[in-house]
Amino acid sequence: MNIIEQTKQGVTFFQSDGMAAAGGVVHGFSTRLGGVSQGMWESLNLGPSRGDDPDHVRENYRRFFAAIGADGGRLAVTNQVHGGVVRTVTTADLRRGPCEKAAYEADGLMTDLPGVALTIYSADCIPILFYDPVRRAVAAVHAGWRGTAAGIASAAVERMRDVYGCDPADILAAVGPGIGPDCFETHEDVPNAMTAALSTAVLQHIKIKENGKFAVDLKGINAMRLEQAGLDPAHIAVSDICTACRSDLFWSHRKLGTNRGSMAAAVQLV
């Protein structure tokens, strides 16, 4: 599977060709292009807590959901805390609009309810979308470096297996655009967290730079986590685009700081 760029109805987004071909699901990873926001949020800001005009955010979501084919009338959002919790979404969790806050904290959402758009936010962290076409279940997770070390990607697979009876071999996963290793320069705390969680197997995704800092491949580590959780490598699509390198196309916290919008990734059973 691959992550491919699409532009529909003036909105540019990315999606997995394998998930799209499987049918029964719509999904997408947003960019910053195709919206109505102005100033430092120009143009497709999907972060409702960034200080943008709420009417602009709502219109941006309407455009994004229309482009990917999702119904924006029933969505689930979350308060992300860079952890490893994956929440089962029920009808009690549904919101009618993106500006309605969730009452819980989690960095992952999953459901088997048709017509519910699971939505997570990012601006360099790694968004991952899941779809099991056999058991008809989906999940969306936000994997920052702390969430990656905490194993949120494999936690989503385990929760889908335990709650919905999914076979990991059937699950399709799309690792969306996020910061690449050359731009994700860290001190030793990040490599230490990764090796504590994954032992020496993770070292293939960590390099020491000439300045003594470390380059960490979060997308590669999450893909490794997914394989360890039982996914077929052919069922894992990984974007090779770095959000920090392409701040013309994506919101990047590393490049823009807090003066920015946010991307969203969404997946919905149809």
PDB file of C-alpha atoms in Angstrom:
ATOM      1  CA  MET A   1       0.000   0.000   0.000  1.00  0.00           C
ATOM      2  CA  ASN A   2       1.032   3.583  -0.615  1.00  0.00           C
ATOM      3  CA  ILE A   3       0.108   7.043   0.650  1.00  0.00           C
ATOM      4  CA  ILE A   4      -1.005   9.176  -2.280  1.00  0.00           C
ATOM      5  CA  GLU A   5      -1.830  12.856  -2.730  1.00  0.00           C
ATOM      6  CA  GLN A   6      -5.337  13.858  -3.822  1.00  0.00           C
ATOM      7  CA  THR A   7      -7.077  17.140  -4.572  1.00  0.00           C
ATOM      8  CA  LYS A   8     -10.868  17.162  -4.643  1.00  0.00           C
ATOM      9  CA  GLN A   9     -13.201  20.144  -4.534  1.00  0.00           C
ATOM     10  CA  GLY A  10     -10.164  22.383  -4.065  1.00  0.00           C
ATOM     11  CA  VAL A  11      -8.947  20.550  -0.954  1.00  0.00           C
ATOM     12  CA  THR A  12      -5.581  18.777  -0.983  1.00  0.00           C
ATOM     13  CA  PHE A  13      -5.235  15.712   1.223  1.00  0.00           C
ATOM     14  CA  PHE A  14      -3.463  12.353   1.418  1.00  0.00           C
ATOM     15  CA  GLN A  15      -4.859   8.853   1.703  1.00  0.00           C
ATOM     16  CA  SER A  16      -3.919   5.178   1.479  1.00  0.00           C
ATOM     17  CA  ASP A  17      -4.616   3.667  -1.925  1.00  0.00           C
ATOM     18  CA  GLY A  18      -5.049   0.251  -0.289  1.00  0.00           C
ATOM     19  CA  MET A  19      -7.662   1.424   2.191  1.00  0.00           C
ATOM     20  CA  ALA A  20      -9.499   3.277  -0.562  1.00  0.00           C
ATOM     21  CA  ALA A  21      -9.476   0.174  -2.783  1.00  0.00           C
ATOM     22  CA  ALA A  22     -10.790  -2.037   0.026  1.00  0.00           C
ATOM     23  CA  GLY A  23     -14.101  -0.159   0.053  1.00  0.00           C
ATOM     24  CA  GLY A  24     -16.485   0.368   2.937  1.00  0.00           C
ATOM     25  CA  VAL A  25     -14.461   3.212   4.430  1.00  0.00           C
ATOM     26  CA  VAL A  26     -13.497   6.816   3.719  1.00  0.00           C
ATOM     27  CA  HIS A  27     -10.423   8.485   5.155  1.00  0.00           C
ATOM     28  CA  GLY A  28      -7.872  11.211   4.681  1.00  0.00           C
ATOM     29  CA  PHE A  29      -4.935  13.151   6.102  1.00  0.00           C
ATOM     30  CA  SER A  30      -5.411  16.890   5.650  1.00  0.00           C
ATOM     31  CA  THR A  31      -2.905  19.495   4.521  1.00  0.00           C
ATOM     32  CA  ARG A  32      -3.047  23.259   5.088  1.00  0.00           C
ATOM     33  CA  LEU A  33      -4.514  23.868   1.602  1.00  0.00           C
ATOM     34  CA  GLY A  34      -8.120  24.425   0.596  1.00  0.00           C
ATOM     35  CA  GLY A  35      -9.719  26.252   3.497  1.00  0.00           C
ATOM     36  CA  VAL A  36     -11.058  29.693   4.411  1.00  0.00           C
ATOM     37  CA  SER A  37      -8.997  30.641   7.478  1.00  0.00           C
ATOM     38  CA  GLN A  38      -6.938  33.820   7.357  1.00  0.00           C
ATOM     39  CA  GLY A  39      -3.787  35.259   8.912  1.00  0.00           C
ATOM     40  CA  MET A  40      -1.472  32.765  10.591  1.00  0.00           C
ATOM     41  CA  TRP A  41      -4.132  30.027  10.171  1.00  0.00           C
ATOM     42  CA  GLU A  42      -4.341  30.349   6.386  1.00  0.00           C
ATOM     43  CA  SER A  43      -5.986  28.356   4.959  1.00  0.00           C
ATOM     44  CA  LEU A  44      -7.189  24.870   6.002  1.00  0.00           C
ATOM     45  CA  ASN A  45      -6.799  25.020   9.773  1.00  0.00           C
ATOM     46  CA  LEU A  46      -8.603  22.083  11.406  1.00  0.00           C
ATOM     47  CA  GLY A  47      -7.470  22.798  14.962  1.00  0.00           C
ATOM     48  CA  PRO A  48     -10.454  24.156  16.926  1.00  0.00           C
ATOM     49  CA  SER A  49      -8.269  25.194  19.863  1.00  0.00           C
ATOM     50  CA  ARG A  50      -5.690  27.210  17.892  1.00  0.00           C
ATOM     51  CA  GLY A  51      -7.475  30.571  18.341  1.00  0.00           C
ATOM     52  CA  ASP A  52      -8.956  30.645  14.844  1.00  0.00           C
ATOM     53  CA  ASP A  53     -12.474  31.910  14.086  1.00  0.00           C
ATOM     54  CA  PRO A  54     -14.795  28.959  14.950  1.00  0.00           C
ATOM     55  CA  ASP A  55     -16.906  29.632  11.855  1.00  0.00           C
ATOM     56  CA  HIS A  56     -13.791  29.281   9.712  1.00  0.00           C
ATOM     57  CA  VAL A  57     -12.888  26.021  11.437  1.00  0.00           C
ATOM     58  CA  ARG A  58     -16.373  24.640  10.866  1.00  0.00           C
ATOM     59  CA  GLU A  59     -16.252  25.568   7.180  1.00  0.00           C
ATOM     60  CA  ASN A  60     -12.800  24.022   6.876  1.00  0.00           C
ATOM     61  CA  TYR A  61     -14.128  20.769   8.317  1.00  0.00           C
ATOM     62  CA  ARG A  62     -17.107  20.859   5.975  1.00  0.00           C
ATOM     63  CA  ARG A  63     -14.718  21.180   3.043  1.00  0.00           C
ATOM     64  CA  PHE A  64     -12.304  18.495   4.274  1.00  0.00           C
ATOM     65  CA  PHE A  65     -15.059  15.995   5.015  1.00  0.00           C
ATOM     66  CA  ALA A  66     -16.724  16.689   1.668  1.00  0.00           C
ATOM     67  CA  ALA A  67     -13.411  16.098  -0.121  1.00  0.00           C
ATOM     68  CA  ILE A  68     -12.765  12.728   1.532  1.00  0.00           C
ATOM     69  CA  GLY A  69     -16.433  11.705   1.359  1.00  0.00           C
ATOM     70  CA  ALA A  70     -17.144  11.702   5.099  1.00  0.00           C
ATOM     71  CA  ASP A  71     -20.351  12.727   6.856  1.00  0.00           C
ATOM     72  CA  GLY A  72     -19.414  15.513   9.255  1.00  0.00           C
ATOM     73  CA  GLY A  73     -22.681  15.335  11.181  1.00  0.00           C
ATOM     74  CA  ARG A  74     -21.438  12.578  13.518  1.00  0.00           C
ATOM     75  CA  LEU A  75     -17.842  12.835  14.602  1.00  0.00           C
ATOM     76  CA  ALA A  76     -15.692  11.867  17.543  1.00  0.00           C
ATOM     77  CA  VAL A  77     -12.827  14.070  18.721  1.00  0.00           C
ATOM     78  CA  THR A  78     -10.528  13.857  21.714  1.00  0.00           C
ATOM     79  CA  ASN A  79      -8.243  15.819  24.020  1.00  0.00           C
ATOM     80  CA  GLN A  80      -4.777  14.563  23.074  1.00  0.00           C
ATOM     81  CA  VAL A  81      -2.174  14.262  25.835  1.00  0.00           C
ATOM     82  CA  HIS A  82       0.719  12.401  24.128  1.00  0.00           C
ATOM     83  CA  GLY A  83      -0.155   9.132  25.844  1.00  0.00           C
ATOM     84  CA  GLY A  84      -1.021   5.562  24.900  1.00  0.00           C
ATOM     85  CA  VAL A  85      -4.773   5.380  25.607  1.00  0.00           C
ATOM     86  CA  VAL A  86      -7.134   4.227  22.840  1.00  0.00           C
ATOM     87  CA  ARG A  87     -10.804   4.930  23.584  1.00  0.00           C
ATOM     88  CA  THR A  88     -13.776   2.945  22.301  1.00  0.00           C
ATOM     89  CA  VAL A  89     -16.200   5.444  20.767  1.00  0.00           C
ATOM     90  CA  THR A  90     -19.923   4.906  21.419  1.00  0.00           C
ATOM     91  CA  THR A  91     -22.950   7.041  20.557  1.00  0.00           C
ATOM     92  CA  ALA A  92     -22.466   8.912  23.857  1.00  0.00           C
ATOM     93  CA  ASP A  93     -19.155  10.294  22.539  1.00  0.00           C
ATOM     94  CA  LEU A  94     -20.480  11.739  19.290  1.00  0.00           C
ATOM     95  CA  ARG A  95     -20.308  15.450  18.509  1.00  0.00           C
ATOM     96  CA  ARG A  96     -22.196  17.418  15.883  1.00  0.00           C
ATOM     97  CA  GLY A  97     -19.329  19.751  15.143  1.00  0.00           C
ATOM     98  CA  PRO A  98     -15.546  20.003  15.534  1.00  0.00           C
ATOM     99  CA  CYS A  99     -15.718  22.822  18.084  1.00  0.00           C
ATOM    100  CA  GLU A 100     -17.622  20.713  20.628  1.00  0.00           C
ATOM    101  CA  LYS A 101     -14.956  19.530  23.074  1.00  0.00           C
ATOM    102  CA  ALA A 102     -14.637  15.975  24.290  1.00  0.00           C
ATOM    103  CA  ALA A 103     -14.859  15.296  28.024  1.00  0.00           C
ATOM    104  CA  TYR A 104     -12.077  12.703  28.015  1.00  0.00           C
ATOM    105  CA  GLU A 105      -8.351  12.442  27.295  1.00  0.00           C
ATOM    106  CA  ALA A 106      -7.015   9.904  24.804  1.00  0.00           C
ATOM    107  CA  ASP A 107      -4.630   9.804  21.864  1.00  0.00           C
ATOM    108  CA  GLY A 108      -6.525   7.101  20.029  1.00  0.00           C
ATOM    109  CA  LEU A 109     -10.136   6.451  19.055  1.00  0.00           C
ATOM    110  CA  MET A 110     -11.799   3.354  17.634  1.00  0.00           C
ATOM    111  CA  THR A 111     -15.320   2.308  16.696  1.00  0.00           C
ATOM    112  CA  ASP A 112     -17.443  -0.126  14.715  1.00  0.00           C
ATOM    113  CA  LEU A 113     -20.266   2.399  14.297  1.00  0.00           C
ATOM    114  CA  PRO A 114     -20.932   3.287  10.639  1.00  0.00           C
ATOM    115  CA  GLY A 115     -21.105   6.957   9.766  1.00  0.00           C
ATOM    116  CA  VAL A 116     -18.871   8.148  12.624  1.00  0.00           C
ATOM    117  CA  ALA A 117     -15.809  10.179  11.631  1.00  0.00           C
ATOM    118  CA  LEU A 118     -12.976   9.489  14.074  1.00  0.00           C
ATOM    119  CA  THR A 119     -10.808  12.608  14.085  1.00  0.00           C
ATOM    120  CA  ILE A 120      -7.340  13.261  15.495  1.00  0.00           C
ATOM    121  CA  TYR A 121      -5.026  16.274  15.156  1.00  0.00           C
ATOM    122  CA  SER A 122      -1.353  16.694  14.299  1.00  0.00           C
ATOM    123  CA  ALA A 123       1.323  19.228  13.310  1.00  0.00           C
ATOM    124  CA  ASP A 124       4.478  17.050  13.056  1.00  0.00           C
ATOM    125  CA  CYS A 125       3.355  14.135  15.247  1.00  0.00           C
ATOM    126  CA  ILE A 126       2.462  10.959  13.387  1.00  0.00           C
ATOM    127  CA  PRO A 127      -1.211  10.293  12.531  1.00  0.00           C
ATOM    128  CA  ILE A 128      -2.144   6.641  11.944  1.00  0.00           C
ATOM    129  CA  LEU A 129      -5.471   5.356  10.581  1.00  0.00           C
ATOM    130  CA  PHE A 130      -6.666   1.731  10.802  1.00  0.00           C
ATOM    131  CA  TYR A 131      -9.335  -0.254   8.986  1.00  0.00           C
ATOM    132  CA  ASP A 132     -10.403  -3.871   9.341  1.00  0.00           C
ATOM    133  CA  PRO A 133     -12.578  -4.667   6.296  1.00  0.00           C
ATOM    134  CA  VAL A 134     -13.508  -8.093   7.704  1.00  0.00           C
ATOM    135  CA  ARG A 135     -14.820  -7.133  11.148  1.00  0.00           C
ATOM    136  CA  ARG A 136     -15.771  -3.623   9.964  1.00  0.00           C
ATOM    137  CA  ALA A 137     -13.921  -1.556  12.557  1.00  0.00           C
ATOM    138  CA  VAL A 138     -11.724   1.554  12.354  1.00  0.00           C
ATOM    139  CA  ALA A 139      -9.291   3.440  14.556  1.00  0.00           C
ATOM    140  CA  ALA A 140      -7.288   6.671  14.503  1.00  0.00           C
ATOM    141  CA  VAL A 141      -4.280   7.463  16.685  1.00  0.00           C
ATOM    142  CA  HIS A 142      -1.971  10.416  17.314  1.00  0.00           C
ATOM    143  CA  ALA A 143       1.592   9.211  17.870  1.00  0.00           C
ATOM    144  CA  GLY A 144       3.992  11.822  19.147  1.00  0.00           C
ATOM    145  CA  TRP A 145       7.324  10.543  20.406  1.00  0.00           C
ATOM    146  CA  ARG A 146       5.866   9.845  23.839  1.00  0.00           C
ATOM    147  CA  GLY A 147       2.896   8.019  22.332  1.00  0.00           C
ATOM    148  CA  THR A 148       5.235   6.114  20.033  1.00  0.00           C
ATOM    149  CA  ALA A 149       7.330   5.006  23.009  1.00  0.00           C
ATOM    150  CA  ALA A 150       4.142   4.122  24.907  1.00  0.00           C
ATOM    151  CA  GLY A 151       3.112   1.868  22.022  1.00  0.00           C
ATOM    152  CA  ILE A 152      -0.128   3.549  21.012  1.00  0.00           C
ATOM    153  CA  ALA A 153       0.034   2.013  17.511  1.00  0.00           C
ATOM    154  CA  SER A 154       0.195  -1.547  18.831  1.00  0.00           C
ATOM    155  CA  ALA A 155      -2.332  -0.652  21.548  1.00  0.00           C
ATOM    156  CA  ALA A 156      -4.844   0.229  18.829  1.00  0.00           C
ATOM    157  CA  VAL A 157      -4.340  -3.173  17.202  1.00  0.00           C
ATOM    158  CA  GLU A 158      -4.684  -4.963  20.535  1.00  0.00           C
ATOM    159  CA  ARG A 159      -7.837  -3.034  21.416  1.00  0.00           C
ATOM    160  CA  MET A 160      -9.391  -3.742  18.006  1.00  0.00           C
ATOM    161  CA  ARG A 161      -8.630  -7.431  18.540  1.00  0.00           C
ATOM    162  CA  ASP A 162      -9.967  -7.552  22.099  1.00  0.00           C
ATOM    163  CA  VAL A 163     -13.098  -5.420  21.622  1.00  0.00           C
ATOM    164  CA  TYR A 164     -14.147  -6.210  18.048  1.00  0.00           C
ATOM    165  CA  GLY A 165     -12.554  -9.592  17.470  1.00  0.00           C
ATOM    166  CA  CYS A 166     -10.262  -8.281  14.730  1.00  0.00           C
ATOM    167  CA  ASP A 167      -7.496 -10.468  13.352  1.00  0.00           C
ATOM    168  CA  PRO A 168      -4.389  -8.244  13.120  1.00  0.00           C
ATOM    169  CA  ALA A 169      -3.550  -9.918   9.801  1.00  0.00           C
ATOM    170  CA  ASP A 170      -6.723  -8.367   8.334  1.00  0.00           C
ATOM    171  CA  ILE A 171      -6.068  -4.808   9.546  1.00  0.00           C
ATOM    172  CA  LEU A 172      -4.917  -2.141   7.102  1.00  0.00           C
ATOM    173  CA  ALA A 173      -2.882   0.748   8.548  1.00  0.00           C
ATOM    174  CA  ALA A 174      -1.924   4.097   7.030  1.00  0.00           C
ATOM    175  CA  VAL A 175       0.928   6.035   8.662  1.00  0.00           C
ATOM    176  CA  GLY A 176       0.351   9.583   7.484  1.00  0.00           C
ATOM    177  CA  PRO A 177       2.555  12.624   6.916  1.00  0.00           C
ATOM    178  CA  GLY A 178       4.639  13.631   9.928  1.00  0.00           C
ATOM    179  CA  ILE A 179       8.060  14.904  10.839  1.00  0.00           C
ATOM    180  CA  GLY A 180      10.948  12.972   9.296  1.00  0.00           C
ATOM    181  CA  PRO A 181      14.131  11.844  11.053  1.00  0.00           C
ATOM    182  CA  ASP A 182      16.363  14.532   9.568  1.00  0.00           C
ATOM    183  CA  CYS A 183      14.152  17.252  11.045  1.00  0.00           C
ATOM    184  CA  PHE A 184      13.306  15.435  14.277  1.00  0.00           C
ATOM    185  CA  GLU A 185      16.583  16.190  16.036  1.00  0.00           C
ATOM    186  CA  THR A 186      16.513  15.266  19.710  1.00  0.00           C
ATOM    187  CA  HIS A 187      18.597  14.863  22.832  1.00  0.00           C
ATOM    188  CA  GLU A 188      19.145  11.424  24.342  1.00  0.00           C
ATOM    189  CA  ASP A 189      15.823  11.374  26.227  1.00  0.00           C
ATOM    190  CA  VAL A 190      13.905  10.310  23.104  1.00  0.00           C
ATOM    191  CA  PRO A 191      16.260   7.451  22.081  1.00  0.00           C
ATOM    192  CA  ASN A 192      16.360   6.317  25.714  1.00  0.00           C
ATOM    193  CA  ALA A 193      12.558   6.142  25.826  1.00  0.00           C
ATOM    194  CA  MET A 194      12.478   4.165  22.584  1.00  0.00           C
ATOM    195  CA  THR A 195      15.141   1.657  23.602  1.00  0.00           C
ATOM    196  CA  ALA A 196      13.507   1.203  27.024  1.00  0.00           C
ATOM    197  CA  ALA A 197      10.269   0.283  25.243  1.00  0.00           C
ATOM    198  CA  LEU A 198      11.640  -1.697  22.297  1.00  0.00           C
ATOM    199  CA  SER A 199      15.183  -2.727  23.259  1.00  0.00           C
ATOM    200  CA  THR A 200      17.913  -2.696  20.616  1.00  0.00           C
ATOM    201  CA  ALA A 201      15.498  -3.498  17.767  1.00  0.00           C
ATOM    202  CA  VAL A 202      14.680   0.199  17.591  1.00  0.00           C
ATOM    203  CA  LEU A 203      18.260   1.282  16.920  1.00  0.00           C
ATOM    204  CA  GLN A 204      17.814   0.803  13.174  1.00  0.00           C
ATOM    205  CA  HIS A 205      15.514   3.846  13.312  1.00  0.00           C
ATOM    206  CA  ILE A 206      17.860   6.074  15.362  1.00  0.00           C
ATOM    207  CA  LYS A 207      21.028   7.733  14.101  1.00  0.00           C
ATOM    208  CA  ILE A 208      23.628   9.864  15.870  1.00  0.00           C
ATOM    209  CA  LYS A 209      24.263  13.168  14.093  1.00  0.00           C
ATOM    210  CA  GLU A 210      27.572  14.977  13.797  1.00  0.00           C
ATOM    211  CA  ASN A 211      26.474  17.507  16.426  1.00  0.00           C
ATOM    212  CA  GLY A 212      25.963  14.746  18.983  1.00  0.00           C
ATOM    213  CA  LYS A 213      22.158  14.842  18.803  1.00  0.00           C
ATOM    214  CA  PHE A 214      19.921  12.087  17.495  1.00  0.00           C
ATOM    215  CA  ALA A 215      17.726  11.680  14.401  1.00  0.00           C
ATOM    216  CA  VAL A 216      14.687   9.541  15.231  1.00  0.00           C
ATOM    217  CA  ASP A 217      12.430   7.980  12.599  1.00  0.00           C
ATOM    218  CA  LEU A 218       9.039   7.984  14.318  1.00  0.00           C
ATOM    219  CA  LYS A 219       7.225   6.667  11.249  1.00  0.00           C
ATOM    220  CA  GLY A 220       9.635   3.756  10.970  1.00  0.00           C
ATOM    221  CA  ILE A 221       9.281   2.927  14.660  1.00  0.00           C
ATOM    222  CA  ASN A 222       5.486   2.948  14.435  1.00  0.00           C
ATOM    223  CA  ALA A 223       5.579   0.720  11.353  1.00  0.00           C
ATOM    224  CA  MET A 224       7.820  -1.672  13.287  1.00  0.00           C
ATOM    225  CA  ARG A 225       5.338  -1.605  16.182  1.00  0.00           C
ATOM    226  CA  LEU A 226       2.532  -2.508  13.793  1.00  0.00           C
ATOM    227  CA  GLU A 227       4.444  -5.461  12.365  1.00  0.00           C
ATOM    228  CA  GLN A 228       5.203  -6.675  15.877  1.00  0.00           C
ATOM    229  CA  ALA A 229       1.480  -6.427  16.656  1.00  0.00           C
ATOM    230  CA  GLY A 230       0.747  -8.866  13.829  1.00  0.00           C
ATOM    231  CA  LEU A 231       0.011  -6.691  10.800  1.00  0.00           C
ATOM    232  CA  ASP A 232       1.090  -7.910   7.389  1.00  0.00           C
ATOM    233  CA  PRO A 233       3.862  -5.550   6.173  1.00  0.00           C
ATOM    234  CA  ALA A 234       1.998  -5.342   2.854  1.00  0.00           C
ATOM    235  CA  HIS A 235      -0.955  -3.876   4.794  1.00  0.00           C
ATOM    236  CA  ILE A 236       1.063  -0.936   6.165  1.00  0.00           C
ATOM    237  CA  ALA A 237       1.357   2.258   4.121  1.00  0.00           C
ATOM    238  CA  VAL A 238       3.915   4.823   5.296  1.00  0.00           C
ATOM    239  CA  SER A 239       4.114   8.385   4.035  1.00  0.00           C
ATOM    240  CA  ASP A 240       7.619   9.497   3.117  1.00  0.00           C
ATOM    241  CA  ILE A 241       6.757  13.206   3.385  1.00  0.00           C
ATOM    242  CA  CYS A 242       8.220  15.301   6.212  1.00  0.00           C
ATOM    243  CA  THR A 243       5.828  17.942   7.532  1.00  0.00           C
ATOM    244  CA  ALA A 244       8.706  20.114   8.776  1.00  0.00           C
ATOM    245  CA  CYS A 245      10.397  20.082   5.356  1.00  0.00           C
ATOM    246  CA  ARG A 246       7.115  20.934   3.643  1.00  0.00           C
ATOM    247  CA  SER A 247       5.717  23.757   5.755  1.00  0.00           C
ATOM    248  CA  ASP A 248       4.220  25.106   2.519  1.00  0.00           C
ATOM    249  CA  LEU A 249       1.932  22.071   2.482  1.00  0.00           C
ATOM    250  CA  PHE A 250       1.584  21.158   6.157  1.00  0.00           C
ATOM    251  CA  TRP A 251       1.393  22.784   9.565  1.00  0.00           C
ATOM    252  CA  SER A 252       4.672  22.145  11.401  1.00  0.00           C
ATOM    253  CA  HIS A 253       5.080  22.866  15.087  1.00  0.00           C
ATOM    254  CA  ARG A 254       8.853  22.557  14.767  1.00  0.00           C
ATOM    255  CA  LYS A 255       8.987  25.189  12.003  1.00  0.00           C
ATOM    256  CA  LEU A 256       6.105  27.480  13.003  1.00  0.00           C
ATOM    257  CA  GLY A 257       5.807  27.079  16.766  1.00  0.00           C
ATOM    258  CA  THR A 258       2.417  28.010  18.203  1.00  0.00           C
ATOM    259  CA  ASN A 259       1.614  30.513  15.439  1.00  0.00           C
ATOM    260  CA  ARG A 260      -0.057  27.935  13.249  1.00  0.00           C
ATOM    261  CA  GLY A 261      -3.061  25.783  12.554  1.00  0.00           C
ATOM    262  CA  SER A 262      -3.357  22.005  12.785  1.00  0.00           C
ATOM    263  CA  MET A 263      -3.988  19.155  10.419  1.00  0.00           C
ATOM    264  CA  ALA A 264      -6.579  16.467  11.032  1.00  0.00           C
ATOM    265  CA  ALA A 265      -6.790  12.834  10.035  1.00  0.00           C
ATOM    266  CA  ALA A 266     -10.192  11.171   9.829  1.00  0.00           C
ATOM    267  CA  VAL A 267     -11.568   7.713   9.102  1.00  0.00           C
ATOM    268  CA  GLN A 268     -15.221   6.649   8.832  1.00  0.00           C
ATOM    269  CA  LEU A 269     -17.066   3.425   8.071  1.00  0.00           C
ATOM    270  CA  VAL A 270     -19.644   3.809   5.300  1.00  0.00           C
TER     271      VAL A 270
END
